[in-house]
PDB file of C-alpha atoms in Angstrom:
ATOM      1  CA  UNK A  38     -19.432 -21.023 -17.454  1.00  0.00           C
ATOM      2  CA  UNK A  39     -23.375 -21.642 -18.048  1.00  0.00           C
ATOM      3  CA  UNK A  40     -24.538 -22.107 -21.564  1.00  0.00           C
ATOM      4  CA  UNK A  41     -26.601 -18.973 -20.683  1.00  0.00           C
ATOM      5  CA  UNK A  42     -23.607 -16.729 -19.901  1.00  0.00           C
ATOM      6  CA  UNK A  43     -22.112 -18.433 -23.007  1.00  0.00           C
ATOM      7  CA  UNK A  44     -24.312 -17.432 -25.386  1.00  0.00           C
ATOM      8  CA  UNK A  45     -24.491 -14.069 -23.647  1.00  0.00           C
ATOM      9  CA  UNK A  46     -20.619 -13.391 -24.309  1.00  0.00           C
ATOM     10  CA  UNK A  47     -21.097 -14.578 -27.624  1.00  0.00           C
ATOM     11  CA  UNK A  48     -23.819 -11.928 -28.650  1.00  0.00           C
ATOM     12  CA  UNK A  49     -21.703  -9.307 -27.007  1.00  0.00           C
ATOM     13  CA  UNK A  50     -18.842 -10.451 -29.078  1.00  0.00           C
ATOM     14  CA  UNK A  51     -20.478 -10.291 -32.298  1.00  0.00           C
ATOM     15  CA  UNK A  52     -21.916  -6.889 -31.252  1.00  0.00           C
ATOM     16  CA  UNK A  53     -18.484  -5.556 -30.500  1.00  0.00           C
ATOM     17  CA  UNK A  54     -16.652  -6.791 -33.924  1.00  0.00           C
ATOM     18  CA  UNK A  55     -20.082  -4.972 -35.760  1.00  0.00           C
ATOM     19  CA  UNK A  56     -19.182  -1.664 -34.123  1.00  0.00           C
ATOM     20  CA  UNK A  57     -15.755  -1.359 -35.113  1.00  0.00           C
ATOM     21  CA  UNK A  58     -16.674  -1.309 -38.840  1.00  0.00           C
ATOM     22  CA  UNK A  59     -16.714   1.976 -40.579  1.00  0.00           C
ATOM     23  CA  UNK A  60     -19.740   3.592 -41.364  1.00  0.00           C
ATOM     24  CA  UNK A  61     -21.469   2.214 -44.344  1.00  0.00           C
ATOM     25  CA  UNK A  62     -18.887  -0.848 -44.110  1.00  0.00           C
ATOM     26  CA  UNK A  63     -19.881  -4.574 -44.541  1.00  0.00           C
ATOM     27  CA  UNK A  64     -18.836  -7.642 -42.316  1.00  0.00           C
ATOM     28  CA  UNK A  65     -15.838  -9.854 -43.248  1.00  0.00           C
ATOM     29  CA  UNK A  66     -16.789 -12.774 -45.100  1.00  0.00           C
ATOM     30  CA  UNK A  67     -14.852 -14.430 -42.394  1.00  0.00           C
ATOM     31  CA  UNK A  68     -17.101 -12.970 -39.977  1.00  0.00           C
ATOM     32  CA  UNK A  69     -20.117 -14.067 -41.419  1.00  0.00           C
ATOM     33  CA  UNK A  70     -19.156 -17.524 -42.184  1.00  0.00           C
ATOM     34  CA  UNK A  71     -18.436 -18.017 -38.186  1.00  0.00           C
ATOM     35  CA  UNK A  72     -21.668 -16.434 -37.026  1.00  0.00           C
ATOM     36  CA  UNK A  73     -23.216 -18.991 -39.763  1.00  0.00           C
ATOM     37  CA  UNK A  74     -21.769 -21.932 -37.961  1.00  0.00           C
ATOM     38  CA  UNK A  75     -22.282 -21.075 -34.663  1.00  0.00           C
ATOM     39  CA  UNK A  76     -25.666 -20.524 -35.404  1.00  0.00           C
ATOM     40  CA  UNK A  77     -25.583 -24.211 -36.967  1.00  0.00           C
ATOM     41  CA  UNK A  78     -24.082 -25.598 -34.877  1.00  0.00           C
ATOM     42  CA  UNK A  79     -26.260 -24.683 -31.585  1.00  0.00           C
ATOM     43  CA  UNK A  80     -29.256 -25.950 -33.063  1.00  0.00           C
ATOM     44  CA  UNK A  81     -27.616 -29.295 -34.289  1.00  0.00           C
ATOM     45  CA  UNK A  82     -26.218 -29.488 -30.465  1.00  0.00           C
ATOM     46  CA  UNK A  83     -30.014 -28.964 -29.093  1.00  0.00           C
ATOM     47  CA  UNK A  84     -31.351 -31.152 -31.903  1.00  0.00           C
ATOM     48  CA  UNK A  85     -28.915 -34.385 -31.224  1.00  0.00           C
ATOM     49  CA  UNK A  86     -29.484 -33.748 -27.250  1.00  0.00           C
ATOM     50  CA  UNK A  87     -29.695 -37.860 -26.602  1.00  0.00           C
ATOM     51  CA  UNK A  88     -33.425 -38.481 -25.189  1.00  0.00           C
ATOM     52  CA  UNK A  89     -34.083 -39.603 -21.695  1.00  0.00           C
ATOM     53  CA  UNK A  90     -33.970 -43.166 -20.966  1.00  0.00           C
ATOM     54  CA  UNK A  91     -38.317 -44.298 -22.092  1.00  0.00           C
ATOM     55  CA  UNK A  92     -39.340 -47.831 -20.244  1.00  0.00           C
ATOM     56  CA  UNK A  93     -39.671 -50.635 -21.724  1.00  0.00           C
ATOM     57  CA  UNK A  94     -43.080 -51.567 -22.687  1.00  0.00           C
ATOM     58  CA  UNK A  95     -42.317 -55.128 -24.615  1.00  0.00           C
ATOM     59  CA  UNK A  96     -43.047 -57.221 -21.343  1.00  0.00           C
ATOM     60  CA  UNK A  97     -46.333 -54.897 -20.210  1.00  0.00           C
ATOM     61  CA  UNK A  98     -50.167 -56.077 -20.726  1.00  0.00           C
ATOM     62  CA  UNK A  99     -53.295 -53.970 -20.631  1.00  0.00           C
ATOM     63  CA  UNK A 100     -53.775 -50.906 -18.490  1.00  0.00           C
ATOM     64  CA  UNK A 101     -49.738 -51.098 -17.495  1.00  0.00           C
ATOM     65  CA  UNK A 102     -48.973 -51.059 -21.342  1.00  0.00           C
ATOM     66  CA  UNK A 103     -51.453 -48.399 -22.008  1.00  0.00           C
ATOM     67  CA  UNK A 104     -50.154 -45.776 -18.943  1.00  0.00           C
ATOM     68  CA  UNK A 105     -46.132 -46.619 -19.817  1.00  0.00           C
ATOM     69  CA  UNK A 106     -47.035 -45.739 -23.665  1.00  0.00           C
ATOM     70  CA  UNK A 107     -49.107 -42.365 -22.890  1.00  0.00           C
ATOM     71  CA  UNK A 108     -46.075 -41.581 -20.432  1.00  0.00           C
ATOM     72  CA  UNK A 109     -43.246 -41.743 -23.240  1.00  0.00           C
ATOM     73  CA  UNK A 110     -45.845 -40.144 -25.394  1.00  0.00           C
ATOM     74  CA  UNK A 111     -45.507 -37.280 -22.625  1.00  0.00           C
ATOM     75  CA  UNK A 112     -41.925 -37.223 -22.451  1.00  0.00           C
ATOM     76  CA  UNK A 113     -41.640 -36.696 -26.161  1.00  0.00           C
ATOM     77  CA  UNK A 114     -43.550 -33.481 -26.220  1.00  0.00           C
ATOM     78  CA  UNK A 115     -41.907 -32.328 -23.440  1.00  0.00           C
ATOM     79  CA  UNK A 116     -38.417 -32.493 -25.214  1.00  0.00           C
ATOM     80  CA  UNK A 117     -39.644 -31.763 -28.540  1.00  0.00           C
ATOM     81  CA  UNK A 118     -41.058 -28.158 -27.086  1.00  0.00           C
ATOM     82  CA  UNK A 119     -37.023 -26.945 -25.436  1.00  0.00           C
ATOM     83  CA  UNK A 120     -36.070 -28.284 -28.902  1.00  0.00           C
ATOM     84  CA  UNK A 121     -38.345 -25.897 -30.658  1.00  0.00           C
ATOM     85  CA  UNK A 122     -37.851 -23.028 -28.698  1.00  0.00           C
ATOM     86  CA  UNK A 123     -33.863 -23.517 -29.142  1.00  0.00           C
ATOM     87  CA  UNK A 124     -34.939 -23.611 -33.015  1.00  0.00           C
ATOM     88  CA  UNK A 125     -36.701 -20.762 -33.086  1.00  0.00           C
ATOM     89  CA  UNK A 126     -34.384 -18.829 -30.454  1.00  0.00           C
ATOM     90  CA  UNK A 127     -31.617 -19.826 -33.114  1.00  0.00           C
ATOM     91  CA  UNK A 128     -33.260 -18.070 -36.166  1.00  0.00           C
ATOM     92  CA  UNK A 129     -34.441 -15.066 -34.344  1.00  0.00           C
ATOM     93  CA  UNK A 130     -31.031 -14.531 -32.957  1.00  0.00           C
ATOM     94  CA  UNK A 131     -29.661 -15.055 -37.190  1.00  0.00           C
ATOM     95  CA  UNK A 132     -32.307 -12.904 -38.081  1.00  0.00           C
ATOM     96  CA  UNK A 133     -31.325  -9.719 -35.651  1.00  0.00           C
ATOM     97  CA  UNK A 134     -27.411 -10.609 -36.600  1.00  0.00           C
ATOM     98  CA  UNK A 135     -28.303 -10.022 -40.532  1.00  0.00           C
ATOM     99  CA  UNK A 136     -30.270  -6.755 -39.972  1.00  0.00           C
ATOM    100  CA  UNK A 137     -27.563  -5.767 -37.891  1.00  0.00           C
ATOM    101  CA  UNK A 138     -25.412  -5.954 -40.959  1.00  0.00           C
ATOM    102  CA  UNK A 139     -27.587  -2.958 -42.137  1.00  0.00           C
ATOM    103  CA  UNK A 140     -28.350  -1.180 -38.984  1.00  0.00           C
ATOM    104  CA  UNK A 141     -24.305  -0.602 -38.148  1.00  0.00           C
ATOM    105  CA  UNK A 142     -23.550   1.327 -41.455  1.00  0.00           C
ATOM    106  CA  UNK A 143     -27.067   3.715 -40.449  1.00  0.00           C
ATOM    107  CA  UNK A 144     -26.075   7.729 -39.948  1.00  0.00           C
ATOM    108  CA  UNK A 145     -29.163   9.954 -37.802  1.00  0.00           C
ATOM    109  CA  UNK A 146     -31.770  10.372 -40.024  1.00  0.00           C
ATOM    110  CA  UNK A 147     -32.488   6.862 -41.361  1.00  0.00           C
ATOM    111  CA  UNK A 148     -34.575   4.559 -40.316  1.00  0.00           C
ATOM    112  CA  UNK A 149     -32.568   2.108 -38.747  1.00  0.00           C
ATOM    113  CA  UNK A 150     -30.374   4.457 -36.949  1.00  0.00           C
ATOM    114  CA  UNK A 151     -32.309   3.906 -33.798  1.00  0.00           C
ATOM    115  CA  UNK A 152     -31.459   0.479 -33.498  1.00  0.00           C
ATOM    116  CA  UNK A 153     -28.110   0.796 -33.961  1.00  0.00           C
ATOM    117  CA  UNK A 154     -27.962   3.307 -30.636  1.00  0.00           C
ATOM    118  CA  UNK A 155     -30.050   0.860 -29.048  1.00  0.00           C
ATOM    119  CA  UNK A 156     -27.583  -1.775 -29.608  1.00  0.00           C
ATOM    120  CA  UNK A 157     -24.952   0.220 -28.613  1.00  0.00           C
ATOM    121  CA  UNK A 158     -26.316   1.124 -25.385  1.00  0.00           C
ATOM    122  CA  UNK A 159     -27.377  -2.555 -25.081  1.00  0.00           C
ATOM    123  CA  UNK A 160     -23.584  -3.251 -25.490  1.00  0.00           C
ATOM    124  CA  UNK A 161     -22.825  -0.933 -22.883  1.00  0.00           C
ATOM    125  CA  UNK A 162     -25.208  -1.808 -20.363  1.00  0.00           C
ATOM    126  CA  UNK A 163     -24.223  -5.349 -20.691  1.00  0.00           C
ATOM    127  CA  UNK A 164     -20.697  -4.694 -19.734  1.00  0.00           C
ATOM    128  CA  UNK A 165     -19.675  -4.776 -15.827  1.00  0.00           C
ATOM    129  CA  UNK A 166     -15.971  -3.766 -16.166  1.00  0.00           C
ATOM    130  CA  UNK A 167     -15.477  -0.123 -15.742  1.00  0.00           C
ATOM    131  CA  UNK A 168     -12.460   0.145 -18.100  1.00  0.00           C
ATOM    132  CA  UNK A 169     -14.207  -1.776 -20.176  1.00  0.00           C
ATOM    133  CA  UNK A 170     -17.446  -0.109 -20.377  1.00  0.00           C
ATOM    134  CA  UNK A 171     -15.233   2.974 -20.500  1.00  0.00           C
ATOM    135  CA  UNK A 172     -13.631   1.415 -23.788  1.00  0.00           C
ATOM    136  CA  UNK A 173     -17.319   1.088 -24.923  1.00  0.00           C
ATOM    137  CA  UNK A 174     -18.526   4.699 -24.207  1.00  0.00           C
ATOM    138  CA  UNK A 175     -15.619   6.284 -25.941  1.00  0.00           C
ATOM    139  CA  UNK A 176     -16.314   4.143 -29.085  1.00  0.00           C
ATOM    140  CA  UNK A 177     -19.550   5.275 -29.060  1.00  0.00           C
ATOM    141  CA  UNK A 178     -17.750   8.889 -29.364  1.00  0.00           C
ATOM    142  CA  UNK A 179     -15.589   8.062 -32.068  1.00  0.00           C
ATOM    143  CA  UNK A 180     -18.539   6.996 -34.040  1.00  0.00           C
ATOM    144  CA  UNK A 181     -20.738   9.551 -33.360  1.00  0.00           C
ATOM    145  CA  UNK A 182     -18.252  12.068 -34.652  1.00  0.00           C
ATOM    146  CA  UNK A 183     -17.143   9.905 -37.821  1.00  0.00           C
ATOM    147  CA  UNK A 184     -21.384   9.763 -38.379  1.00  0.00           C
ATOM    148  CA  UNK A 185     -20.969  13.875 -38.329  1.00  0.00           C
ATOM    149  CA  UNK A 186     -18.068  13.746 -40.783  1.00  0.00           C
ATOM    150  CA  UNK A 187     -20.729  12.024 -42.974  1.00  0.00           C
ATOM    151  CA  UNK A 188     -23.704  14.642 -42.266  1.00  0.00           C
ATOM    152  CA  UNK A 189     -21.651  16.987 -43.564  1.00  0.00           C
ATOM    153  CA  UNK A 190     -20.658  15.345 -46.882  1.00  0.00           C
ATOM    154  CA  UNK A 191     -24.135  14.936 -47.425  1.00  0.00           C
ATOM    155  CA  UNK A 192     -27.478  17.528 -48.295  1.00  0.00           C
ATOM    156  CA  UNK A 193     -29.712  16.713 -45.460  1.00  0.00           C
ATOM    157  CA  UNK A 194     -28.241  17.317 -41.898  1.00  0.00           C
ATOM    158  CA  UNK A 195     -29.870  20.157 -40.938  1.00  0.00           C
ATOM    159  CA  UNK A 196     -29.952  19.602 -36.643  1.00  0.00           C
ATOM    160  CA  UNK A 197     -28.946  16.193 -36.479  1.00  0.00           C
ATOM    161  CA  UNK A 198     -25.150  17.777 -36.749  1.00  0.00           C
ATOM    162  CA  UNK A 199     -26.089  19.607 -33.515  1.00  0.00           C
ATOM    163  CA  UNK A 200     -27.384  16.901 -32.020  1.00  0.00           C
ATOM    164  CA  UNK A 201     -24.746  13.856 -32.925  1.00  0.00           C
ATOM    165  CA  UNK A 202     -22.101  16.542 -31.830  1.00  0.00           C
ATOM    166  CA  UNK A 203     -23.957  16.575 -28.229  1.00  0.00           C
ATOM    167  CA  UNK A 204     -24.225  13.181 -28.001  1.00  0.00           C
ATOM    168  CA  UNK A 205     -20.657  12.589 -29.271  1.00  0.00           C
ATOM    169  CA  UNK A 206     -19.574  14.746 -25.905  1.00  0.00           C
ATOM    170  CA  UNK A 207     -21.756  13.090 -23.592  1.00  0.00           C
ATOM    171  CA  UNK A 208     -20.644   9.836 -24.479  1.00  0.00           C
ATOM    172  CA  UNK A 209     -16.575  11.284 -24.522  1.00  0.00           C
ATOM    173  CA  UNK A 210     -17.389  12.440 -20.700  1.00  0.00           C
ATOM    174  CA  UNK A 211     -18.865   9.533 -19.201  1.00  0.00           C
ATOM    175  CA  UNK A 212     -15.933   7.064 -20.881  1.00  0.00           C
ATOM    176  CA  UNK A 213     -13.482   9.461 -19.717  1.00  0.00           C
ATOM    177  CA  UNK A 214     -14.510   9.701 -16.290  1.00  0.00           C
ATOM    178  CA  UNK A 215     -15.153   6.306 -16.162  1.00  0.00           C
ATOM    179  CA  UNK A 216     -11.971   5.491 -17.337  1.00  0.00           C
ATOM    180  CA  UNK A 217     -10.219   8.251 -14.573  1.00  0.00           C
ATOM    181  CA  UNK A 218     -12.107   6.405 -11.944  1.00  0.00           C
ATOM    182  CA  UNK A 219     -11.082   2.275 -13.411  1.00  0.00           C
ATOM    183  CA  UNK A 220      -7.414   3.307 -14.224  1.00  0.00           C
ATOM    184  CA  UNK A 221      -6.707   6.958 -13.084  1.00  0.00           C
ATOM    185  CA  UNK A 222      -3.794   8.586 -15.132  1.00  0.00           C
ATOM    186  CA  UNK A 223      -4.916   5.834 -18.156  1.00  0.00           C
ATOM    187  CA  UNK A 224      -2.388   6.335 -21.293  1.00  0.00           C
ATOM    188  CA  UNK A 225      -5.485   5.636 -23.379  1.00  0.00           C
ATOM    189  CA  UNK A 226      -6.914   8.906 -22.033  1.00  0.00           C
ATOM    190  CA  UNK A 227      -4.263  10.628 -24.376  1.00  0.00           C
ATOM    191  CA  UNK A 228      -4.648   8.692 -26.785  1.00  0.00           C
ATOM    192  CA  UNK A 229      -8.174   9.195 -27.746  1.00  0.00           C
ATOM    193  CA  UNK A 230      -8.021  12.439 -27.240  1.00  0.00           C
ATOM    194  CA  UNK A 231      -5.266  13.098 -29.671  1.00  0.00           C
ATOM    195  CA  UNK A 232      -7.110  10.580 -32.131  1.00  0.00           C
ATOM    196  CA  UNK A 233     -10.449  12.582 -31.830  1.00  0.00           C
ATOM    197  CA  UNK A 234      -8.969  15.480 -32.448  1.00  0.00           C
ATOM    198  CA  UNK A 235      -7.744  14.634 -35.258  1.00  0.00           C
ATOM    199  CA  UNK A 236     -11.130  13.665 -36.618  1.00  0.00           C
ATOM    200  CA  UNK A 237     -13.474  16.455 -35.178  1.00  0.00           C
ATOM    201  CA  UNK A 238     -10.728  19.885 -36.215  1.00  0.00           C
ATOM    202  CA  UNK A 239     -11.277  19.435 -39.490  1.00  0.00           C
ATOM    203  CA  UNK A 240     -14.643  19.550 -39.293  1.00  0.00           C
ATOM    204  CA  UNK A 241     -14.771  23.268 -37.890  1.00  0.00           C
ATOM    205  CA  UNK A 242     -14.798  25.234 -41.462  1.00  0.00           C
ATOM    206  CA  UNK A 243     -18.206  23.096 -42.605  1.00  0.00           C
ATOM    207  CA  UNK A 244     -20.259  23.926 -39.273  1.00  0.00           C
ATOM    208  CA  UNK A 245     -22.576  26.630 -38.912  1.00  0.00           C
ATOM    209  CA  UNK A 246     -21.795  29.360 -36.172  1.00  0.00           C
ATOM    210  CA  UNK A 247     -23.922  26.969 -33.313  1.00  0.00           C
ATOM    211  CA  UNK A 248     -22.319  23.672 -34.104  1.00  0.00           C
ATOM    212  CA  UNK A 249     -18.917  25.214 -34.716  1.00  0.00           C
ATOM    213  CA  UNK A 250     -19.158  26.722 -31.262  1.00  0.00           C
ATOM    214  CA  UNK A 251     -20.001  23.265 -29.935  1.00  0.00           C
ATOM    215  CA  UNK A 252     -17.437  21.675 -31.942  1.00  0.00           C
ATOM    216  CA  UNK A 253     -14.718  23.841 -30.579  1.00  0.00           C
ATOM    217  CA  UNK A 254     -16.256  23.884 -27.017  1.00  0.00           C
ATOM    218  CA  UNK A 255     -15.803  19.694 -27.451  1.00  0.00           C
ATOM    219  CA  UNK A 256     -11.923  20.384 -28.694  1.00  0.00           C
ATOM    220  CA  UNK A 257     -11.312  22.795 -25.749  1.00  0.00           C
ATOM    221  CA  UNK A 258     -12.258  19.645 -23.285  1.00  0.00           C
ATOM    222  CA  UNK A 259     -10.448  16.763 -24.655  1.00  0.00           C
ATOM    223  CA  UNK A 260      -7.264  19.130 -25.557  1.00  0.00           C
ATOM    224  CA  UNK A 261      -7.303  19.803 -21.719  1.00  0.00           C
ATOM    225  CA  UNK A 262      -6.950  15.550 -21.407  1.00  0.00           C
ATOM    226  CA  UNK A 263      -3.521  16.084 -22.867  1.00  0.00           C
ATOM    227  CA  UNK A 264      -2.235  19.059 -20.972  1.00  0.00           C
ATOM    228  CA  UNK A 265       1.079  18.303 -19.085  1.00  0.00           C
ATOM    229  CA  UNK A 266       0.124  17.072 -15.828  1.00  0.00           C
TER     230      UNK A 266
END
């Protein structure tokens, strides 16, 4: 495997283990200690990289000294520049993995909440295996609807319940068929179905008419998922 696809797997990795924790949760310590030393240790790698072989210049006079000299000289800036670009890749890379820390606990309406879909959908994109990327989109539901549990144990959610409940369905629908299409008759079908539900019914008696209509509309769908066959 390339050290590009590496690093690649490795972002999507950390990505993953940040969406599974619950909203307004904080990574393990454990978690956080390994990101640390991978982070570490890549730039120590790039850093001790042994040079290339310079010539000699010991036995060399005059204009043969002077040209062998300006030619290590060359060499040296030419390593030195990978090395700071692996440096600086390095710390933007720790810098996006700490403000993800913050994005993955954001709810629609703050600030950072943006992000945090764009990393999802980043994490989606990413992925090439259907039932995979079907596992993906149907986290992306469960979330959504544990972000409207929060909307409505708080003051200010005025349309963004309308609109997290949408975008909890469209993400349920495209994991879903996904999923029918990567492993048709999929046990895990059921299963999120009957573990959404469980979430999203108790919601019902705090949405207004719209959203409750929505809500039950979004039931009505995934309780058909579990109908005898």
């Amino acid at each position: 495997m390339s050290s590009a696809r590496e690093r690649r797997e490795r972002v999507l990795m950390h990505l993953n283990e940040l969406r599974r924790l619950p909203i307004g949760g904080l990574p393990e310590p454990a978690f956080k200690e390994r990101l640390r030393a991978e982070l570490l240790s890549g730039a120590l790698a790039t850093a001790a990289r042994p040079a290339d072989d310079a010539p000699e210049t010991g036995g060399l006079h005059g204009p043969a000294r002077e040209t062998a000299v300006k030619a290590r000289g060359r060499r040296r800036r030419s390593r030195g520049r990978p090395l700071l670009s692996q440096l600086a890749t390095v710390g933007l890379v720790a810098a996006l993995m700490v403000s993800s820390f913050a994005t993955y606990r954001a709810v629609p309406g703050d600030s950072l909440y943006p992000l945090k879909r764009a990393a999802e959908s980043t994490l989606v994109r990413l992925t090439s295996d259907d039932a995979e990327r079907a596992a993906r989109e149907l986290d992306s539901a469960k979330t959504r609807a544990k972000e409207v549990a929060t909307l409505l144990g708080s003051s200010n959610n005025g349309p963004l319940v309308g609109k997290t409940l949408k975008d909890m369905e469209e993400s349920t629908r495209a994991g879903i068929s996904r999923l029918e299409r990567a492993e048709p008759r999929s046990p895990k079908i059921k299963k999120f179905a009957r573990d959404q539900k469980k979430v999203v019914e108790p919601m019902l008696e705090q949405l207004n008419e719209v959203d409750q209509a929505q809500a039950q509309g979004y039931l009505s769908y995934i309780e058909g998922l579990v109908a005898p066959e």
